PDB file of C-alpha atoms in Angstrom:
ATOM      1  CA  UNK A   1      -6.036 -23.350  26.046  1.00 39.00           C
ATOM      2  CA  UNK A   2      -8.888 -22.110  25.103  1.00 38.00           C
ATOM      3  CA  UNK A   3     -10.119 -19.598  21.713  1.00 31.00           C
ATOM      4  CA  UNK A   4     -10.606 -16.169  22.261  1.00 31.00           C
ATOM      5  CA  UNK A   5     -13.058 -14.661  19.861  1.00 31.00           C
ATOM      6  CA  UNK A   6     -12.961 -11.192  19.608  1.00 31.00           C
ATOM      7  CA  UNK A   7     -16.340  -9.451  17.668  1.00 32.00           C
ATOM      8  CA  UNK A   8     -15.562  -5.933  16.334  1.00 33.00           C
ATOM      9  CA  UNK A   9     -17.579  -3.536  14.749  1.00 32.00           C
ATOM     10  CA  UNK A  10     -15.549  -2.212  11.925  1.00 35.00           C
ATOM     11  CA  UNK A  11     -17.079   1.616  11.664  1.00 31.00           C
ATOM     12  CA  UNK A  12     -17.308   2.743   8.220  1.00 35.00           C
ATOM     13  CA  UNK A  13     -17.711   5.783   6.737  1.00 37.00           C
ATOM     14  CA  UNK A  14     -21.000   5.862   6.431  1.00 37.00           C
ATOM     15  CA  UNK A  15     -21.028   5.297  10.337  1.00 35.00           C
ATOM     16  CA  UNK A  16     -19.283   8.208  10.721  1.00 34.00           C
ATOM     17  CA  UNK A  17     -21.501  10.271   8.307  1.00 33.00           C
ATOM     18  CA  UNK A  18     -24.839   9.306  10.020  1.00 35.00           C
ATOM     19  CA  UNK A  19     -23.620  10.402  13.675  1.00 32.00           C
ATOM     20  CA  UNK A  20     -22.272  13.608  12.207  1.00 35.00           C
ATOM     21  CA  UNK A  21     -25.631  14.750  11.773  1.00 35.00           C
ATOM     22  CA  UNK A  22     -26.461  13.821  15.474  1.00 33.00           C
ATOM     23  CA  UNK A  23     -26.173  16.187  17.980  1.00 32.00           C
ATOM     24  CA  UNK A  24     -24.436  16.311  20.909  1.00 30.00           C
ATOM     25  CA  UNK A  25     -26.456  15.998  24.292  1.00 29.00           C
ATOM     26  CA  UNK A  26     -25.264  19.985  24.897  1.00 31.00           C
ATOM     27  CA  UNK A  27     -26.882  20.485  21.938  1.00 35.00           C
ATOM     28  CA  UNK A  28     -23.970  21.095  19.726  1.00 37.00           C
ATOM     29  CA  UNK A  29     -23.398  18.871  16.263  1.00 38.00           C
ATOM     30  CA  UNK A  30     -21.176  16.281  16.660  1.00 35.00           C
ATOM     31  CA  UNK A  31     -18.017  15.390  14.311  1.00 33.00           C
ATOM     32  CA  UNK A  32     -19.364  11.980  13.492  1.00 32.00           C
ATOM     33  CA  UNK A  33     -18.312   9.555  16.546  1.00 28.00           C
ATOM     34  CA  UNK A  34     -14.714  10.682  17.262  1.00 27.00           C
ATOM     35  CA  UNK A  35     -14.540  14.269  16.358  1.00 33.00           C
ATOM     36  CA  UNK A  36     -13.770  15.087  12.988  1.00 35.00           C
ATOM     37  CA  UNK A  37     -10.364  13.528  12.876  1.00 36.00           C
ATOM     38  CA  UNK A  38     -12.217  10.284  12.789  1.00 38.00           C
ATOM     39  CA  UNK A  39     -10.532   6.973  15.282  1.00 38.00           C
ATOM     40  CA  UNK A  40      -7.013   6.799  14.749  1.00 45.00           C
ATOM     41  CA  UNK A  41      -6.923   3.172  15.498  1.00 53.00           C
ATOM     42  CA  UNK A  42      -9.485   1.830  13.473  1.00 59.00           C
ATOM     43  CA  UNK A  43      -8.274  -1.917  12.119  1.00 74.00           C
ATOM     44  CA  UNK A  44      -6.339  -2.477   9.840  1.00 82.00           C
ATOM     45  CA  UNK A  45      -7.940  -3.789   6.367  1.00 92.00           C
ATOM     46  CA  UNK A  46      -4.804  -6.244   5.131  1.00 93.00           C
ATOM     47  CA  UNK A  47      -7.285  -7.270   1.667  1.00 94.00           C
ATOM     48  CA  UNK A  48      -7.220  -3.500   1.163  1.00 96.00           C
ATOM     49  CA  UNK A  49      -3.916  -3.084   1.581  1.00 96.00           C
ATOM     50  CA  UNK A  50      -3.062  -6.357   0.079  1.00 97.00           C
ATOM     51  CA  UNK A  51      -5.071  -5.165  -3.332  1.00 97.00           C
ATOM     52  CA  UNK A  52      -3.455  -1.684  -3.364  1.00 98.00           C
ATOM     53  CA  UNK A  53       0.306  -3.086  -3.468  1.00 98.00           C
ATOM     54  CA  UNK A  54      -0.776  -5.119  -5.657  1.00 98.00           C
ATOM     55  CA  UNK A  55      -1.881  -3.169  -8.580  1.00 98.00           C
ATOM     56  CA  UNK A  56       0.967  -0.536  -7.441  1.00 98.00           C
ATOM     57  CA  UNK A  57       2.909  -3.662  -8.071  1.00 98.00           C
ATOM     58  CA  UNK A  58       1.883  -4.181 -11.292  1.00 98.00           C
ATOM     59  CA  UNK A  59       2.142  -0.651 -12.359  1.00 98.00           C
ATOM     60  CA  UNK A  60       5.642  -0.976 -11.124  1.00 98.00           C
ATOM     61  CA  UNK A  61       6.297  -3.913 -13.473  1.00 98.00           C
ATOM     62  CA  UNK A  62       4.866  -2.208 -16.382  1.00 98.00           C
ATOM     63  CA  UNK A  63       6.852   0.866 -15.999  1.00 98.00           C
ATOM     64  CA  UNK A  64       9.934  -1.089 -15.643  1.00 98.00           C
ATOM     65  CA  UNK A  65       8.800  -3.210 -18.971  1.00 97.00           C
ATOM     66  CA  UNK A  66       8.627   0.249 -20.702  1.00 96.00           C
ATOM     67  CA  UNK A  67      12.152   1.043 -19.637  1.00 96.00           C
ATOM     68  CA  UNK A  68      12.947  -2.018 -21.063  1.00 95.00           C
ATOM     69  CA  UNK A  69      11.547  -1.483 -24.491  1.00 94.00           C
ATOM     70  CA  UNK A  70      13.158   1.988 -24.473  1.00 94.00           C
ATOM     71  CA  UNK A  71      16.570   0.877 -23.921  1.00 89.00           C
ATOM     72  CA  UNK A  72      18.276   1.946 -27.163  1.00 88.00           C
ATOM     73  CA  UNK A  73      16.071   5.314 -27.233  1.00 92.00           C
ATOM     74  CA  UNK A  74      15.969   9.071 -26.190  1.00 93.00           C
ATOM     75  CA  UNK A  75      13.463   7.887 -23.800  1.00 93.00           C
ATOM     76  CA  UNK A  76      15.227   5.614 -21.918  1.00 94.00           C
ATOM     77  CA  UNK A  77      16.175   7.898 -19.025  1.00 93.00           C
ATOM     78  CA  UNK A  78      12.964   9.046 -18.335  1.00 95.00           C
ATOM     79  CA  UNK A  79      10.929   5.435 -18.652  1.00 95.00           C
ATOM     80  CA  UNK A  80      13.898   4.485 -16.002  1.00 96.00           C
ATOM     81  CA  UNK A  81      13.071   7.634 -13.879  1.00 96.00           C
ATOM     82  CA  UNK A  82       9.251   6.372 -14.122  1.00 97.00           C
ATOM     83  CA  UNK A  83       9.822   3.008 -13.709  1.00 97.00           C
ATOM     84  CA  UNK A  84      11.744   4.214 -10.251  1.00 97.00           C
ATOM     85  CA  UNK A  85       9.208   6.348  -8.656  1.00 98.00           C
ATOM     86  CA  UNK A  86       6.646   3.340  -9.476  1.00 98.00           C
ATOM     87  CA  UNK A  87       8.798   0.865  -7.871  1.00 98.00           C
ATOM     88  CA  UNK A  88       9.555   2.827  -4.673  1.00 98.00           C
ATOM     89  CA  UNK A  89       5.171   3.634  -4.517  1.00 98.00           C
ATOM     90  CA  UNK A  90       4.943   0.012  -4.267  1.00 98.00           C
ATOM     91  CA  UNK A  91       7.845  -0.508  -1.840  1.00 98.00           C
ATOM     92  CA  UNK A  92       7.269   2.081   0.086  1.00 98.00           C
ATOM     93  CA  UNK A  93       3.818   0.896   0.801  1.00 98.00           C
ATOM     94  CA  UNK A  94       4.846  -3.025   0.971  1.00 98.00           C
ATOM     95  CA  UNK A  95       7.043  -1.869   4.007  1.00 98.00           C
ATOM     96  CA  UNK A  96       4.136   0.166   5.659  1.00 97.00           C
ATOM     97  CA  UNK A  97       1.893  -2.868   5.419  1.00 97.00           C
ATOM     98  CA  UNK A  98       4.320  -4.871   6.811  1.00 97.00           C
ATOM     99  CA  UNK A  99       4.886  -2.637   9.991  1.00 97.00           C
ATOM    100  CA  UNK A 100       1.640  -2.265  10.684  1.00 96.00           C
ATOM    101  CA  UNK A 101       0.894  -6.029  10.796  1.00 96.00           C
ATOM    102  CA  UNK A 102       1.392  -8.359  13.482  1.00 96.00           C
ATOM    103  CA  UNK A 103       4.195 -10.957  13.425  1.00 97.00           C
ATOM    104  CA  UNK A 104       1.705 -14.060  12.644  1.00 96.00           C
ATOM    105  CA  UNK A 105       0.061 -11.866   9.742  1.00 96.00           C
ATOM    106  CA  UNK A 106       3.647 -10.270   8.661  1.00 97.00           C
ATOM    107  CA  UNK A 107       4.888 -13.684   7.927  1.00 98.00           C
ATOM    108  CA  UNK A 108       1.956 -15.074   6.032  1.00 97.00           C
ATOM    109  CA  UNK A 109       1.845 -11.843   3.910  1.00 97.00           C
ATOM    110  CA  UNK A 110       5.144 -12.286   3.128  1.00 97.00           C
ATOM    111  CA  UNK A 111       4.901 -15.682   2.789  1.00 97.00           C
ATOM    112  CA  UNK A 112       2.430 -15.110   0.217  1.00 96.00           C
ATOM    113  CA  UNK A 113       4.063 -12.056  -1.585  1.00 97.00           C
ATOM    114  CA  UNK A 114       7.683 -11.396  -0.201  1.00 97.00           C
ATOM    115  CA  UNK A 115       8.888 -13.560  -3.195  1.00 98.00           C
ATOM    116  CA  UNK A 116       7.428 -11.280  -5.662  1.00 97.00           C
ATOM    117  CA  UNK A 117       8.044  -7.711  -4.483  1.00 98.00           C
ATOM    118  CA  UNK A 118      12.171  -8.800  -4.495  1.00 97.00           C
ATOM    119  CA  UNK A 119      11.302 -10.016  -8.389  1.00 98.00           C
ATOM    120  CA  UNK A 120      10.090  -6.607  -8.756  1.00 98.00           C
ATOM    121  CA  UNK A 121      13.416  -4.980  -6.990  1.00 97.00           C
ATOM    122  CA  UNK A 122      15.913  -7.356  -9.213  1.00 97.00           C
ATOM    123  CA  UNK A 123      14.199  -6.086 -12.195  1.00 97.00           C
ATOM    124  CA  UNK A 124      14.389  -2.736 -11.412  1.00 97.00           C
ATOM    125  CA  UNK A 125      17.802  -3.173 -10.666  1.00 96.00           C
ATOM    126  CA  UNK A 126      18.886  -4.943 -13.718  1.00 95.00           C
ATOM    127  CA  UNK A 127      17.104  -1.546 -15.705  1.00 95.00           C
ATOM    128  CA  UNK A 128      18.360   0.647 -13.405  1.00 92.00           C
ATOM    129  CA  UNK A 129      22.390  -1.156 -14.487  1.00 91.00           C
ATOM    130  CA  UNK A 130      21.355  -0.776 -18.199  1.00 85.00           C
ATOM    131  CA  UNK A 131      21.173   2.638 -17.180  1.00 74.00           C
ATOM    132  CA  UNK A 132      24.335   3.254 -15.359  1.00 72.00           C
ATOM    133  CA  UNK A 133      26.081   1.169 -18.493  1.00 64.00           C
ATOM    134  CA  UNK A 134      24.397   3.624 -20.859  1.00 57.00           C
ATOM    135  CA  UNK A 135      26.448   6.561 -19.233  1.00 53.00           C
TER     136      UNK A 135
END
């Protein structure tokens, strides 16, 4: 079998701004090359992604390390509150990445990270039962 080799043009934003300006052969304006909604299935950029759960990741871990700290205070409830909505930002968009990846990619993302991102839900859980304790 053989390689395929696919060569893509990934269209940025900026290709989109400079054929706004152009006009359309009717002599309207175009909306950049696909109307103003832009192409719907433009790839998908898995370093991007990658990098965003990752520092949603680690704001997740430092919101949780708050909670921690705050255990014994007035505060606690609402660094565990934080440290929630943080945790389910990062899952939340873990789980999208994952879905929108194909199986070969899926498993080498979470390969590479899977490990991690259930660290981050045991943690949260082990706050979130100093919590429940707490009441």
């Amino acid at each position: 079998m053989g390689t395929r080799i696919v060569a893509q043009h990934a269209w940025s934003a900026a290709d989109n701004t400079a054929l706004a300006g152009s006009t359309h052969r009717l002599g309207g304006p175009q909306q950049g090359l696909w109307g103003s909604r832009g192409f719907a299935s433009a790839p998908l950029d898995v370093t991007k992604e990658v990098d965003a759960v990752n520092e949603l990741f680690a704001a997740a871990r430092d919101e949780i390390e708050y909670a921690k700290e705050e255990a014994e205070t007035v505060y606690f409830n609402e660094s565990v509150a934080e440290a929630k909505k943080a945790v389910e930002a990062c899952l939340g968009r873990w789980e999208a990445l994952l879905a929108a990846l194909p199986e070969e990619e899926r498993q080498r993302v979470m390969r590479s990270m899977g490990l991690k991102i259930s660290q981050l839900q045991a943690e949260y859980d082990e706050v979130a039962k100093l919590h429940l304790d707490d009441h």
